[in-house]
Structure formats: structure tokens, C-alpha cells
Amino acid sequence: MEKGSGSRINQIWGNLVTFVRRSIFCVLSVGPIPNHIAFIMDGNRRYGKKQNLMEGTGHRVGFLALMSMLKYCYEFGVRYVTIYAFSIDNFKRHPEEVQSLMDLMQEKIEGLIKEESIVNRYGVRVHFLGNLKLLSEPVRLAAERAMMATANNSKAVLSICVAYTSTNEIVHAVQKSCEEKWEEISKLNTSGSGYGLIQLGWNEKDERENLIKLIDIEKHMYMAVAPDPDILIRTSGETRLSNFLLWQSAYCSLYSPSVLWPEIGFRHFLWAILNFQRNHFYLEKKRKQL
């Protein structure tokens, strides 16, 4: 009886918390709603040490925090969420730690495909972005399966940056742009349409004219699947971007709560939204000046 009574109380409490949270979201939705929120999930290892947990447990607790943040985002109507899951620089860590993180990543990626997972509950399409060739084969294949399994979901988008740095993304985009432009020039010259450079808009009188345009580079960015972020949240009080979305974050609201990632909660999410809404007009004005 006591167990059943406790279960009912927990259910009632959970329903009450959900009702209050959604009521708060209804009030906040009167103001501008961010279209895209990005997260740097900093502090998992430090949390584990702080709580004297077994190695790797901090990242598992951090995954639960991520699920909560995703739920808040999708309930509030945020269409795009991007997370910094694993940097290229993280491969420099101790091999045993890297392997442990890869195993955990594979486990959680495979969990995304399950019918009851949060991505299926909210109709989320998943993208894995970065230099995926650097991932171990089991993780890369799991990522490909998750992307295929969620390809028809259209209500929201979750971008997971793995084996990613912003500098690598920019170099990749420039290389792809150059390769594409060279193919266009080669085809024009082969077809006898005249000098390829001239056909592509090259002005011989102005050597400063660029063949590679901004739009060419941006369409080859890994992050071309999502608009620029409106809010970027990094936990643990750090104010560095750590080579994450450097190209895309010029005009987004930055928020750096002092808590470690596994400690992030609803109040931090609310504060990030309020800061965004307070500065929205100013940031939009700056964007329009571009």
C-alpha cells in the first residue's frame, strides 16, 4: 500500500511540475521565442570528481541533464538545438578515457532510435556533424543509423557536433567551395563556352574580384542544416567558445551559468530565455546591419 501510495504522490507531483512549467512557457511565449539554442556541455568530469563518482559516471549524469534541456527546448517551441558532444581536441585525452566516451556515445546514439526516445516523442530529426571519419567505426555506423531512422521527423532538429571544431568546419567548407568552383570552371572550358573564369564573373580589370563568395562557403558548412544560433549556453562559468560555432555565433546571446553541466536545471534555462528576450531587439538590429 505504501509503495502504491508513494507512486501516486510522485505521479501527482510530476503532473503538477509539468503544468507549472508549461504555464511559465505560455507566459514567456508572449515574447520572442529563440529558433536555435546551442549548448557547450562543460563540467561532466569535474562533476564526477566533485561527487566522488566512478570515472565516466559524470558523463552519464550529464546525459540526463541533456535530456531535460531538450525537453524544455521542444516544449517551449525551440525548433533547432545543437550540442557540442565531442571536440577533435578531445581525441588527445588518455586513450582509455576516449574509448570510454566512444562506448557511451554509441550506447546513447542507439538509444535515440528507440520508439519511446525523446527524438521520436517530439518528432526530432538528428544530424551528426563534424569530421565523422575520425570516429570509431561502431560509433560512426550508429550515427548513420540514427540519422536514417529520424530522417522523416520534421517538427524539430537536433544537431550533435562530434569530432568537431569550428576551424576544421571552416577549412572543410573552403576546400569544398574551391573544389566545386574548380569543377564549374573545368566544365565550362571543356564545353567550349569561353574562358571559364570570365563566364563565372571574373573581371579581368579588377583582380580583387573573388570567385569564392560568402554564400559558397556557408552552404558547405557542417552547420548549414540549421540557422545561426540565437542563444549559446556554456556551463561551469567558462566564457570561452572553445572552437565551437565561431562562424555562426557573431550575433547570438551568450549565457555562462556557474553550475557544472550535470547540475544545469530549469531555472538556468529560464534565465537564458529571459536574457535573450531582453536583448532580442538589439541583436536583431545588429543582424540587419549586415
PDB file of C-alpha atoms in Angstrom:
ATOM      1  CA  MET A   1       0.000   0.000   0.000  1.00  0.00           C
ATOM      2  CA  GLU A   2       2.743   2.439   0.964  1.00  0.00           C
ATOM      3  CA  LYS A   3       4.584   1.775  -2.286  1.00  0.00           C
ATOM      4  CA  GLY A   4       1.437   2.351  -4.350  1.00  0.00           C
ATOM      5  CA  SER A   5       0.601   5.498  -2.402  1.00  0.00           C
ATOM      6  CA  GLY A   6       4.128   6.831  -2.920  1.00  0.00           C
ATOM      7  CA  SER A   7       3.914   6.138  -6.633  1.00  0.00           C
ATOM      8  CA  ARG A   8       0.636   8.080  -6.896  1.00  0.00           C
ATOM      9  CA  ILE A   9       2.105  11.001  -4.992  1.00  0.00           C
ATOM     10  CA  ASN A  10       5.111  11.073  -7.311  1.00  0.00           C
ATOM     11  CA  GLN A  11       2.809  10.982 -10.336  1.00  0.00           C
ATOM     12  CA  ILE A  12       0.686  13.853  -8.980  1.00  0.00           C
ATOM     13  CA  TRP A  13       3.814  15.852  -8.177  1.00  0.00           C
ATOM     14  CA  GLY A  14       5.238  15.195 -11.638  1.00  0.00           C
ATOM     15  CA  ASN A  15       1.999  16.314 -13.291  1.00  0.00           C
ATOM     16  CA  LEU A  16       1.950  19.482 -11.169  1.00  0.00           C
ATOM     17  CA  VAL A  17       5.553  20.328 -12.092  1.00  0.00           C
ATOM     18  CA  THR A  18       4.766  19.784 -15.772  1.00  0.00           C
ATOM     19  CA  PHE A  19       1.683  22.019 -15.530  1.00  0.00           C
ATOM     20  CA  VAL A  20       3.636  24.822 -13.840  1.00  0.00           C
ATOM     21  CA  ARG A  21       6.478  24.559 -16.384  1.00  0.00           C
ATOM     22  CA  ARG A  22       4.120  24.717 -19.346  1.00  0.00           C
ATOM     23  CA  SER A  23       2.251  27.629 -17.780  1.00  0.00           C
ATOM     24  CA  ILE A  24       5.527  29.521 -17.480  1.00  0.00           C
ATOM     25  CA  PHE A  25       6.297  28.729 -21.124  1.00  0.00           C
ATOM     26  CA  CYS A  26       2.881  30.118 -22.132  1.00  0.00           C
ATOM     27  CA  VAL A  27       3.737  33.415 -20.417  1.00  0.00           C
ATOM     28  CA  LEU A  28       7.230  33.557 -21.942  1.00  0.00           C
ATOM     29  CA  SER A  29       5.869  32.800 -25.419  1.00  0.00           C
ATOM     30  CA  VAL A  30       4.318  36.281 -25.459  1.00  0.00           C
ATOM     31  CA  GLY A  31       7.875  37.467 -26.127  1.00  0.00           C
ATOM     32  CA  PRO A  32      10.238  36.282 -28.896  1.00  0.00           C
ATOM     33  CA  ILE A  33      10.996  32.554 -28.884  1.00  0.00           C
ATOM     34  CA  PRO A  34      14.544  31.554 -29.862  1.00  0.00           C
ATOM     35  CA  ASN A  35      14.665  29.500 -33.025  1.00  0.00           C
ATOM     36  CA  HIS A  36      18.012  27.856 -32.217  1.00  0.00           C
ATOM     37  CA  ILE A  37      19.802  27.161 -28.926  1.00  0.00           C
ATOM     38  CA  ALA A  38      23.323  25.703 -28.780  1.00  0.00           C
ATOM     39  CA  PHE A  39      24.935  24.064 -25.738  1.00  0.00           C
ATOM     40  CA  ILE A  40      28.552  23.534 -24.672  1.00  0.00           C
ATOM     41  CA  MET A  41      28.165  20.801 -22.062  1.00  0.00           C
ATOM     42  CA  ASP A  42      31.117  21.671 -19.848  1.00  0.00           C
ATOM     43  CA  GLY A  43      31.897  20.135 -16.471  1.00  0.00           C
ATOM     44  CA  ASN A  44      30.971  16.446 -16.637  1.00  0.00           C
ATOM     45  CA  ARG A  45      34.384  15.231 -15.476  1.00  0.00           C
ATOM     46  CA  ARG A  46      34.617  17.856 -12.742  1.00  0.00           C
ATOM     47  CA  TYR A  47      31.147  16.904 -11.525  1.00  0.00           C
ATOM     48  CA  GLY A  48      32.206  13.263 -11.256  1.00  0.00           C
ATOM     49  CA  LYS A  49      35.283  14.190  -9.230  1.00  0.00           C
ATOM     50  CA  LYS A  50      33.301  16.600  -7.066  1.00  0.00           C
ATOM     51  CA  GLN A  51      30.789  13.866  -6.201  1.00  0.00           C
ATOM     52  CA  ASN A  52      33.464  11.143  -5.872  1.00  0.00           C
ATOM     53  CA  LEU A  53      31.807   9.111  -8.620  1.00  0.00           C
ATOM     54  CA  MET A  54      33.354   6.362 -10.691  1.00  0.00           C
ATOM     55  CA  GLU A  55      35.144   7.532 -13.825  1.00  0.00           C
ATOM     56  CA  GLY A  56      32.665   8.121 -16.642  1.00  0.00           C
ATOM     57  CA  THR A  57      29.653   8.459 -14.322  1.00  0.00           C
ATOM     58  CA  GLY A  58      29.734  12.235 -14.628  1.00  0.00           C
ATOM     59  CA  HIS A  59      29.073  11.942 -18.369  1.00  0.00           C
ATOM     60  CA  ARG A  60      26.146   9.584 -17.730  1.00  0.00           C
ATOM     61  CA  VAL A  61      24.593  12.075 -15.311  1.00  0.00           C
ATOM     62  CA  GLY A  62      25.309  14.778 -17.889  1.00  0.00           C
ATOM     63  CA  PHE A  63      23.281  12.816 -20.441  1.00  0.00           C
ATOM     64  CA  LEU A  64      20.243  13.008 -18.128  1.00  0.00           C
ATOM     65  CA  ALA A  65      20.734  16.789 -17.921  1.00  0.00           C
ATOM     66  CA  LEU A  66      20.824  16.911 -21.717  1.00  0.00           C
ATOM     67  CA  MET A  67      17.511  15.052 -21.956  1.00  0.00           C
ATOM     68  CA  SER A  68      15.944  17.602 -19.609  1.00  0.00           C
ATOM     69  CA  MET A  69      17.282  20.539 -21.648  1.00  0.00           C
ATOM     70  CA  LEU A  70      15.998  19.002 -24.879  1.00  0.00           C
ATOM     71  CA  LYS A  71      12.567  18.511 -23.314  1.00  0.00           C
ATOM     72  CA  TYR A  72      12.458  22.157 -22.181  1.00  0.00           C
ATOM     73  CA  CYS A  73      13.553  23.367 -25.613  1.00  0.00           C
ATOM     74  CA  TYR A  74      10.985  21.357 -27.554  1.00  0.00           C
ATOM     75  CA  GLU A  75       8.149  22.109 -25.104  1.00  0.00           C
ATOM     76  CA  PHE A  76       8.903  25.826 -25.456  1.00  0.00           C
ATOM     77  CA  GLY A  77       8.897  25.660 -29.240  1.00  0.00           C
ATOM     78  CA  VAL A  78      12.623  25.897 -29.989  1.00  0.00           C
ATOM     79  CA  ARG A  79      12.988  24.264 -33.394  1.00  0.00           C
ATOM     80  CA  TYR A  80      16.781  23.802 -33.555  1.00  0.00           C
ATOM     81  CA  VAL A  81      19.099  22.556 -30.814  1.00  0.00           C
ATOM     82  CA  THR A  82      22.832  21.989 -31.270  1.00  0.00           C
ATOM     83  CA  ILE A  83      25.142  20.333 -28.753  1.00  0.00           C
ATOM     84  CA  TYR A  84      28.941  20.155 -28.608  1.00  0.00           C
ATOM     85  CA  ALA A  85      29.347  16.462 -27.821  1.00  0.00           C
ATOM     86  CA  PHE A  86      32.983  15.758 -28.671  1.00  0.00           C
ATOM     87  CA  SER A  87      35.738  18.034 -29.929  1.00  0.00           C
ATOM     88  CA  ILE A  88      38.535  16.922 -32.249  1.00  0.00           C
ATOM     89  CA  ASP A  89      40.842  18.108 -29.472  1.00  0.00           C
ATOM     90  CA  ASN A  90      39.256  15.566 -27.104  1.00  0.00           C
ATOM     91  CA  PHE A  91      40.991  12.786 -29.038  1.00  0.00           C
ATOM     92  CA  LYS A  92      44.200  13.964 -27.339  1.00  0.00           C
ATOM     93  CA  ARG A  93      42.927  12.732 -23.979  1.00  0.00           C
ATOM     94  CA  HIS A  94      44.050   9.444 -22.456  1.00  0.00           C
ATOM     95  CA  PRO A  95      43.120   6.579 -24.852  1.00  0.00           C
ATOM     96  CA  GLU A  96      41.139   4.748 -22.163  1.00  0.00           C
ATOM     97  CA  GLU A  97      39.023   7.849 -21.484  1.00  0.00           C
ATOM     98  CA  VAL A  98      38.437   8.403 -25.202  1.00  0.00           C
ATOM     99  CA  GLN A  99      37.362   4.773 -25.658  1.00  0.00           C
ATOM    100  CA  SER A 100      35.041   5.021 -22.650  1.00  0.00           C
ATOM    101  CA  LEU A 101      33.427   8.142 -24.128  1.00  0.00           C
ATOM    102  CA  MET A 102      33.083   6.465 -27.524  1.00  0.00           C
ATOM    103  CA  ASP A 103      31.370   3.462 -25.909  1.00  0.00           C
ATOM    104  CA  LEU A 104      28.990   5.751 -24.020  1.00  0.00           C
ATOM    105  CA  MET A 105      28.294   7.738 -27.180  1.00  0.00           C
ATOM    106  CA  GLN A 106      27.456   4.580 -29.127  1.00  0.00           C
ATOM    107  CA  GLU A 107      25.130   3.423 -26.354  1.00  0.00           C
ATOM    108  CA  LYS A 108      23.271   6.747 -26.238  1.00  0.00           C
ATOM    109  CA  ILE A 109      23.110   7.116 -30.022  1.00  0.00           C
ATOM    110  CA  GLU A 110      21.479   3.701 -30.318  1.00  0.00           C
ATOM    111  CA  GLY A 111      19.026   4.800 -27.627  1.00  0.00           C
ATOM    112  CA  LEU A 112      17.896   7.665 -29.848  1.00  0.00           C
ATOM    113  CA  ILE A 113      16.427   5.202 -32.347  1.00  0.00           C
ATOM    114  CA  LYS A 114      14.129   3.547 -29.816  1.00  0.00           C
ATOM    115  CA  GLU A 115      10.439   4.239 -30.306  1.00  0.00           C
ATOM    116  CA  GLU A 116       9.984   5.817 -26.863  1.00  0.00           C
ATOM    117  CA  SER A 117      13.045   8.065 -27.182  1.00  0.00           C
ATOM    118  CA  ILE A 118      12.765  11.832 -26.852  1.00  0.00           C
ATOM    119  CA  VAL A 119      13.535  12.417 -30.542  1.00  0.00           C
ATOM    120  CA  ASN A 120      10.569  10.295 -31.622  1.00  0.00           C
ATOM    121  CA  ARG A 121       8.309  11.738 -28.928  1.00  0.00           C
ATOM    122  CA  TYR A 122       8.896  15.281 -30.231  1.00  0.00           C
ATOM    123  CA  GLY A 123       9.428  14.438 -33.913  1.00  0.00           C
ATOM    124  CA  VAL A 124      13.098  15.426 -33.958  1.00  0.00           C
ATOM    125  CA  ARG A 125      15.419  14.864 -36.898  1.00  0.00           C
ATOM    126  CA  VAL A 126      19.005  14.113 -35.804  1.00  0.00           C
ATOM    127  CA  HIS A 127      22.161  15.258 -37.601  1.00  0.00           C
ATOM    128  CA  PHE A 128      25.699  14.280 -36.601  1.00  0.00           C
ATOM    129  CA  LEU A 129      28.082  16.999 -37.727  1.00  0.00           C
ATOM    130  CA  GLY A 130      31.855  17.111 -37.895  1.00  0.00           C
ATOM    131  CA  ASN A 131      34.708  15.083 -39.331  1.00  0.00           C
ATOM    132  CA  LEU A 132      32.900  11.786 -38.805  1.00  0.00           C
ATOM    133  CA  LYS A 133      35.772   9.834 -40.394  1.00  0.00           C
ATOM    134  CA  LEU A 134      37.667  10.342 -37.113  1.00  0.00           C
ATOM    135  CA  LEU A 135      35.076   8.352 -35.159  1.00  0.00           C
ATOM    136  CA  SER A 136      35.458   4.662 -34.484  1.00  0.00           C
ATOM    137  CA  GLU A 137      33.520   2.529 -36.953  1.00  0.00           C
ATOM    138  CA  PRO A 138      30.845   1.332 -34.455  1.00  0.00           C
ATOM    139  CA  VAL A 139      30.092   4.930 -33.403  1.00  0.00           C
ATOM    140  CA  ARG A 140      30.058   6.209 -36.986  1.00  0.00           C
ATOM    141  CA  LEU A 141      27.706   3.436 -38.097  1.00  0.00           C
ATOM    142  CA  ALA A 142      25.440   4.064 -35.100  1.00  0.00           C
ATOM    143  CA  ALA A 143      25.336   7.771 -36.027  1.00  0.00           C
ATOM    144  CA  GLU A 144      24.423   6.924 -39.620  1.00  0.00           C
ATOM    145  CA  ARG A 145      21.626   4.603 -38.443  1.00  0.00           C
ATOM    146  CA  ALA A 146      20.225   7.303 -36.152  1.00  0.00           C
ATOM    147  CA  MET A 147      20.228   9.868 -38.967  1.00  0.00           C
ATOM    148  CA  MET A 148      18.460   7.456 -41.303  1.00  0.00           C
ATOM    149  CA  ALA A 149      15.928   6.435 -38.648  1.00  0.00           C
ATOM    150  CA  THR A 150      14.940  10.055 -37.912  1.00  0.00           C
ATOM    151  CA  ALA A 151      15.168  11.394 -41.479  1.00  0.00           C
ATOM    152  CA  ASN A 152      11.374  11.720 -41.771  1.00  0.00           C
ATOM    153  CA  ASN A 153      10.938  13.594 -38.485  1.00  0.00           C
ATOM    154  CA  SER A 154      10.148  17.220 -39.245  1.00  0.00           C
ATOM    155  CA  LYS A 155       8.996  19.036 -36.095  1.00  0.00           C
ATOM    156  CA  ALA A 156      12.467  19.896 -34.779  1.00  0.00           C
ATOM    157  CA  VAL A 157      16.170  19.348 -35.460  1.00  0.00           C
ATOM    158  CA  LEU A 158      18.928  18.149 -33.131  1.00  0.00           C
ATOM    159  CA  SER A 159      22.484  18.693 -34.384  1.00  0.00           C
ATOM    160  CA  ILE A 160      25.154  16.741 -32.499  1.00  0.00           C
ATOM    161  CA  CYS A 161      28.669  18.031 -33.141  1.00  0.00           C
ATOM    162  CA  VAL A 162      31.162  15.167 -32.797  1.00  0.00           C
ATOM    163  CA  ALA A 163      34.780  15.132 -33.959  1.00  0.00           C
ATOM    164  CA  TYR A 164      34.121  18.822 -34.486  1.00  0.00           C
ATOM    165  CA  THR A 165      35.959  22.121 -34.204  1.00  0.00           C
ATOM    166  CA  SER A 166      34.908  25.351 -35.834  1.00  0.00           C
ATOM    167  CA  THR A 167      38.289  25.828 -37.516  1.00  0.00           C
ATOM    168  CA  ASN A 168      38.016  22.353 -39.058  1.00  0.00           C
ATOM    169  CA  GLU A 169      34.500  23.208 -40.245  1.00  0.00           C
ATOM    170  CA  ILE A 170      35.706  26.435 -41.905  1.00  0.00           C
ATOM    171  CA  VAL A 171      38.681  24.752 -43.597  1.00  0.00           C
ATOM    172  CA  HIS A 172      36.382  21.958 -44.816  1.00  0.00           C
ATOM    173  CA  ALA A 173      33.901  24.494 -46.229  1.00  0.00           C
ATOM    174  CA  VAL A 174      36.638  26.452 -48.037  1.00  0.00           C
ATOM    175  CA  GLN A 175      38.090  23.270 -49.535  1.00  0.00           C
ATOM    176  CA  LYS A 176      34.677  22.096 -50.744  1.00  0.00           C
ATOM    177  CA  SER A 177      33.925  25.543 -52.193  1.00  0.00           C
ATOM    178  CA  CYS A 178      37.213  25.560 -54.116  1.00  0.00           C
ATOM    179  CA  GLU A 179      36.624  22.026 -55.408  1.00  0.00           C
ATOM    180  CA  GLU A 180      33.104  22.930 -56.548  1.00  0.00           C
ATOM    181  CA  LYS A 181      34.256  26.115 -58.270  1.00  0.00           C
ATOM    182  CA  TRP A 182      37.105  24.302 -60.000  1.00  0.00           C
ATOM    183  CA  GLU A 183      34.651  21.710 -61.342  1.00  0.00           C
ATOM    184  CA  GLU A 184      32.442  24.510 -62.693  1.00  0.00           C
ATOM    185  CA  ILE A 185      35.414  26.153 -64.420  1.00  0.00           C
ATOM    186  CA  SER A 186      36.587  22.840 -65.880  1.00  0.00           C
ATOM    187  CA  LYS A 187      33.129  22.049 -67.264  1.00  0.00           C
ATOM    188  CA  LEU A 188      32.844  25.495 -68.882  1.00  0.00           C
ATOM    189  CA  ASN A 189      36.269  25.225 -70.506  1.00  0.00           C
ATOM    190  CA  THR A 190      35.603  21.661 -71.688  1.00  0.00           C
ATOM    191  CA  SER A 191      32.270  22.652 -73.233  1.00  0.00           C
ATOM    192  CA  GLY A 192      33.960  25.466 -75.172  1.00  0.00           C
ATOM    193  CA  SER A 193      31.802  28.145 -73.561  1.00  0.00           C
ATOM    194  CA  GLY A 194      34.741  30.509 -73.438  1.00  0.00           C
ATOM    195  CA  TYR A 195      37.135  31.296 -70.672  1.00  0.00           C
ATOM    196  CA  GLY A 196      35.702  29.721 -67.578  1.00  0.00           C
ATOM    197  CA  LEU A 197      36.826  32.479 -65.260  1.00  0.00           C
ATOM    198  CA  ILE A 198      35.068  35.108 -67.318  1.00  0.00           C
ATOM    199  CA  GLN A 199      31.887  33.047 -67.512  1.00  0.00           C
ATOM    200  CA  LEU A 200      31.863  32.763 -63.734  1.00  0.00           C
ATOM    201  CA  GLY A 201      32.014  36.518 -63.329  1.00  0.00           C
ATOM    202  CA  TRP A 202      35.772  37.105 -63.226  1.00  0.00           C
ATOM    203  CA  ASN A 203      36.511  40.730 -64.089  1.00  0.00           C
ATOM    204  CA  GLU A 204      39.985  40.948 -65.647  1.00  0.00           C
ATOM    205  CA  LYS A 205      40.039  44.672 -64.937  1.00  0.00           C
ATOM    206  CA  ASP A 206      39.615  44.062 -61.243  1.00  0.00           C
ATOM    207  CA  GLU A 207      41.904  41.335 -59.904  1.00  0.00           C
ATOM    208  CA  ARG A 208      40.380  41.716 -56.467  1.00  0.00           C
ATOM    209  CA  GLU A 209      37.149  40.116 -57.651  1.00  0.00           C
ATOM    210  CA  ASN A 210      36.638  36.853 -55.744  1.00  0.00           C
ATOM    211  CA  LEU A 211      35.497  33.644 -57.366  1.00  0.00           C
ATOM    212  CA  ILE A 212      34.557  32.172 -53.971  1.00  0.00           C
ATOM    213  CA  LYS A 213      31.615  34.006 -52.437  1.00  0.00           C
ATOM    214  CA  LEU A 214      30.395  34.019 -48.844  1.00  0.00           C
ATOM    215  CA  ILE A 215      27.334  32.023 -49.854  1.00  0.00           C
ATOM    216  CA  ASP A 216      29.587  29.338 -51.381  1.00  0.00           C
ATOM    217  CA  ILE A 217      31.390  28.807 -48.091  1.00  0.00           C
ATOM    218  CA  GLU A 218      28.282  28.913 -45.913  1.00  0.00           C
ATOM    219  CA  LYS A 219      26.450  26.250 -47.901  1.00  0.00           C
ATOM    220  CA  HIS A 220      29.373  23.844 -47.312  1.00  0.00           C
ATOM    221  CA  MET A 221      29.496  24.405 -43.548  1.00  0.00           C
ATOM    222  CA  TYR A 222      28.607  21.399 -41.421  1.00  0.00           C
ATOM    223  CA  MET A 223      26.078  23.681 -39.707  1.00  0.00           C
ATOM    224  CA  ALA A 224      24.305  24.543 -42.964  1.00  0.00           C
ATOM    225  CA  VAL A 225      21.477  22.303 -41.709  1.00  0.00           C
ATOM    226  CA  ALA A 226      20.461  24.953 -39.146  1.00  0.00           C
ATOM    227  CA  PRO A 227      20.221  28.744 -38.898  1.00  0.00           C
ATOM    228  CA  ASP A 228      22.709  30.641 -36.742  1.00  0.00           C
ATOM    229  CA  PRO A 229      22.057  30.152 -33.008  1.00  0.00           C
ATOM    230  CA  ASP A 230      20.057  32.710 -31.039  1.00  0.00           C
ATOM    231  CA  ILE A 231      21.447  31.552 -27.678  1.00  0.00           C
ATOM    232  CA  LEU A 232      24.685  29.764 -26.824  1.00  0.00           C
ATOM    233  CA  ILE A 233      24.854  28.294 -23.316  1.00  0.00           C
ATOM    234  CA  ARG A 234      28.117  27.108 -21.778  1.00  0.00           C
ATOM    235  CA  THR A 235      28.078  25.750 -18.227  1.00  0.00           C
ATOM    236  CA  SER A 236      30.753  25.804 -15.485  1.00  0.00           C
ATOM    237  CA  GLY A 237      31.159  29.587 -15.689  1.00  0.00           C
ATOM    238  CA  GLU A 238      33.557  29.424 -18.620  1.00  0.00           C
ATOM    239  CA  THR A 239      33.210  32.252 -21.129  1.00  0.00           C
ATOM    240  CA  ARG A 240      35.291  30.648 -23.910  1.00  0.00           C
ATOM    241  CA  LEU A 241      33.686  29.242 -27.046  1.00  0.00           C
ATOM    242  CA  SER A 242      36.378  26.556 -27.277  1.00  0.00           C
ATOM    243  CA  ASN A 243      36.343  26.437 -31.074  1.00  0.00           C
ATOM    244  CA  PHE A 244      32.581  25.906 -31.272  1.00  0.00           C
ATOM    245  CA  LEU A 245      30.368  27.709 -33.814  1.00  0.00           C
ATOM    246  CA  LEU A 246      32.845  30.576 -34.210  1.00  0.00           C
ATOM    247  CA  TRP A 247      31.454  31.410 -37.659  1.00  0.00           C
ATOM    248  CA  GLN A 248      27.804  31.245 -36.604  1.00  0.00           C
ATOM    249  CA  SER A 249      27.792  32.913 -33.158  1.00  0.00           C
ATOM    250  CA  ALA A 250      28.610  36.522 -34.065  1.00  0.00           C
ATOM    251  CA  TYR A 251      25.181  37.825 -33.030  1.00  0.00           C
ATOM    252  CA  CYS A 252      23.832  35.309 -30.535  1.00  0.00           C
ATOM    253  CA  SER A 253      23.152  35.767 -26.843  1.00  0.00           C
ATOM    254  CA  LEU A 254      25.834  34.132 -24.658  1.00  0.00           C
ATOM    255  CA  TYR A 255      24.992  32.687 -21.243  1.00  0.00           C
ATOM    256  CA  SER A 256      27.529  31.084 -18.881  1.00  0.00           C
ATOM    257  CA  PRO A 257      25.969  29.808 -15.638  1.00  0.00           C
ATOM    258  CA  SER A 258      28.485  28.785 -12.972  1.00  0.00           C
ATOM    259  CA  VAL A 259      26.965  25.317 -12.484  1.00  0.00           C
ATOM    260  CA  LEU A 260      28.588  22.237 -13.976  1.00  0.00           C
ATOM    261  CA  TRP A 261      26.689  20.643 -16.857  1.00  0.00           C
ATOM    262  CA  PRO A 262      25.049  17.807 -14.827  1.00  0.00           C
ATOM    263  CA  GLU A 263      23.763  20.481 -12.413  1.00  0.00           C
ATOM    264  CA  ILE A 264      22.007  22.625 -15.025  1.00  0.00           C
ATOM    265  CA  GLY A 265      18.285  22.938 -14.401  1.00  0.00           C
ATOM    266  CA  PHE A 266      15.039  24.605 -15.381  1.00  0.00           C
ATOM    267  CA  ARG A 267      15.902  27.909 -13.690  1.00  0.00           C
ATOM    268  CA  HIS A 268      19.049  28.240 -15.800  1.00  0.00           C
ATOM    269  CA  PHE A 269      17.041  27.581 -18.951  1.00  0.00           C
ATOM    270  CA  LEU A 270      14.542  30.268 -17.927  1.00  0.00           C
ATOM    271  CA  TRP A 271      17.287  32.793 -17.235  1.00  0.00           C
ATOM    272  CA  ALA A 272      18.835  32.160 -20.662  1.00  0.00           C
ATOM    273  CA  ILE A 273      15.441  32.764 -22.315  1.00  0.00           C
ATOM    274  CA  LEU A 274      14.825  35.953 -20.335  1.00  0.00           C
ATOM    275  CA  ASN A 275      18.278  37.299 -21.240  1.00  0.00           C
ATOM    276  CA  PHE A 276      17.604  36.522 -24.892  1.00  0.00           C
ATOM    277  CA  GLN A 277      14.224  38.259 -24.847  1.00  0.00           C
ATOM    278  CA  ARG A 278      15.669  41.304 -23.097  1.00  0.00           C
ATOM    279  CA  ASN A 279      18.411  41.695 -25.734  1.00  0.00           C
ATOM    280  CA  HIS A 280      16.441  40.448 -28.737  1.00  0.00           C
ATOM    281  CA  PHE A 281      15.704  43.851 -30.285  1.00  0.00           C
ATOM    282  CA  TYR A 282      19.342  44.942 -30.053  1.00  0.00           C
ATOM    283  CA  LEU A 283      20.686  41.697 -31.555  1.00  0.00           C
ATOM    284  CA  GLU A 284      18.155  41.744 -34.387  1.00  0.00           C
ATOM    285  CA  LYS A 285      19.117  45.325 -35.160  1.00  0.00           C
ATOM    286  CA  LYS A 286      22.777  44.298 -35.384  1.00  0.00           C
ATOM    287  CA  ARG A 287      21.936  41.376 -37.673  1.00  0.00           C
ATOM    288  CA  LYS A 288      20.010  43.638 -40.044  1.00  0.00           C
ATOM    289  CA  GLN A 289      23.005  45.951 -40.326  1.00  0.00           C
ATOM    290  CA  LEU A 290      24.975  43.191 -42.074  1.00  0.00           C
TER     291      LEU A 290
END
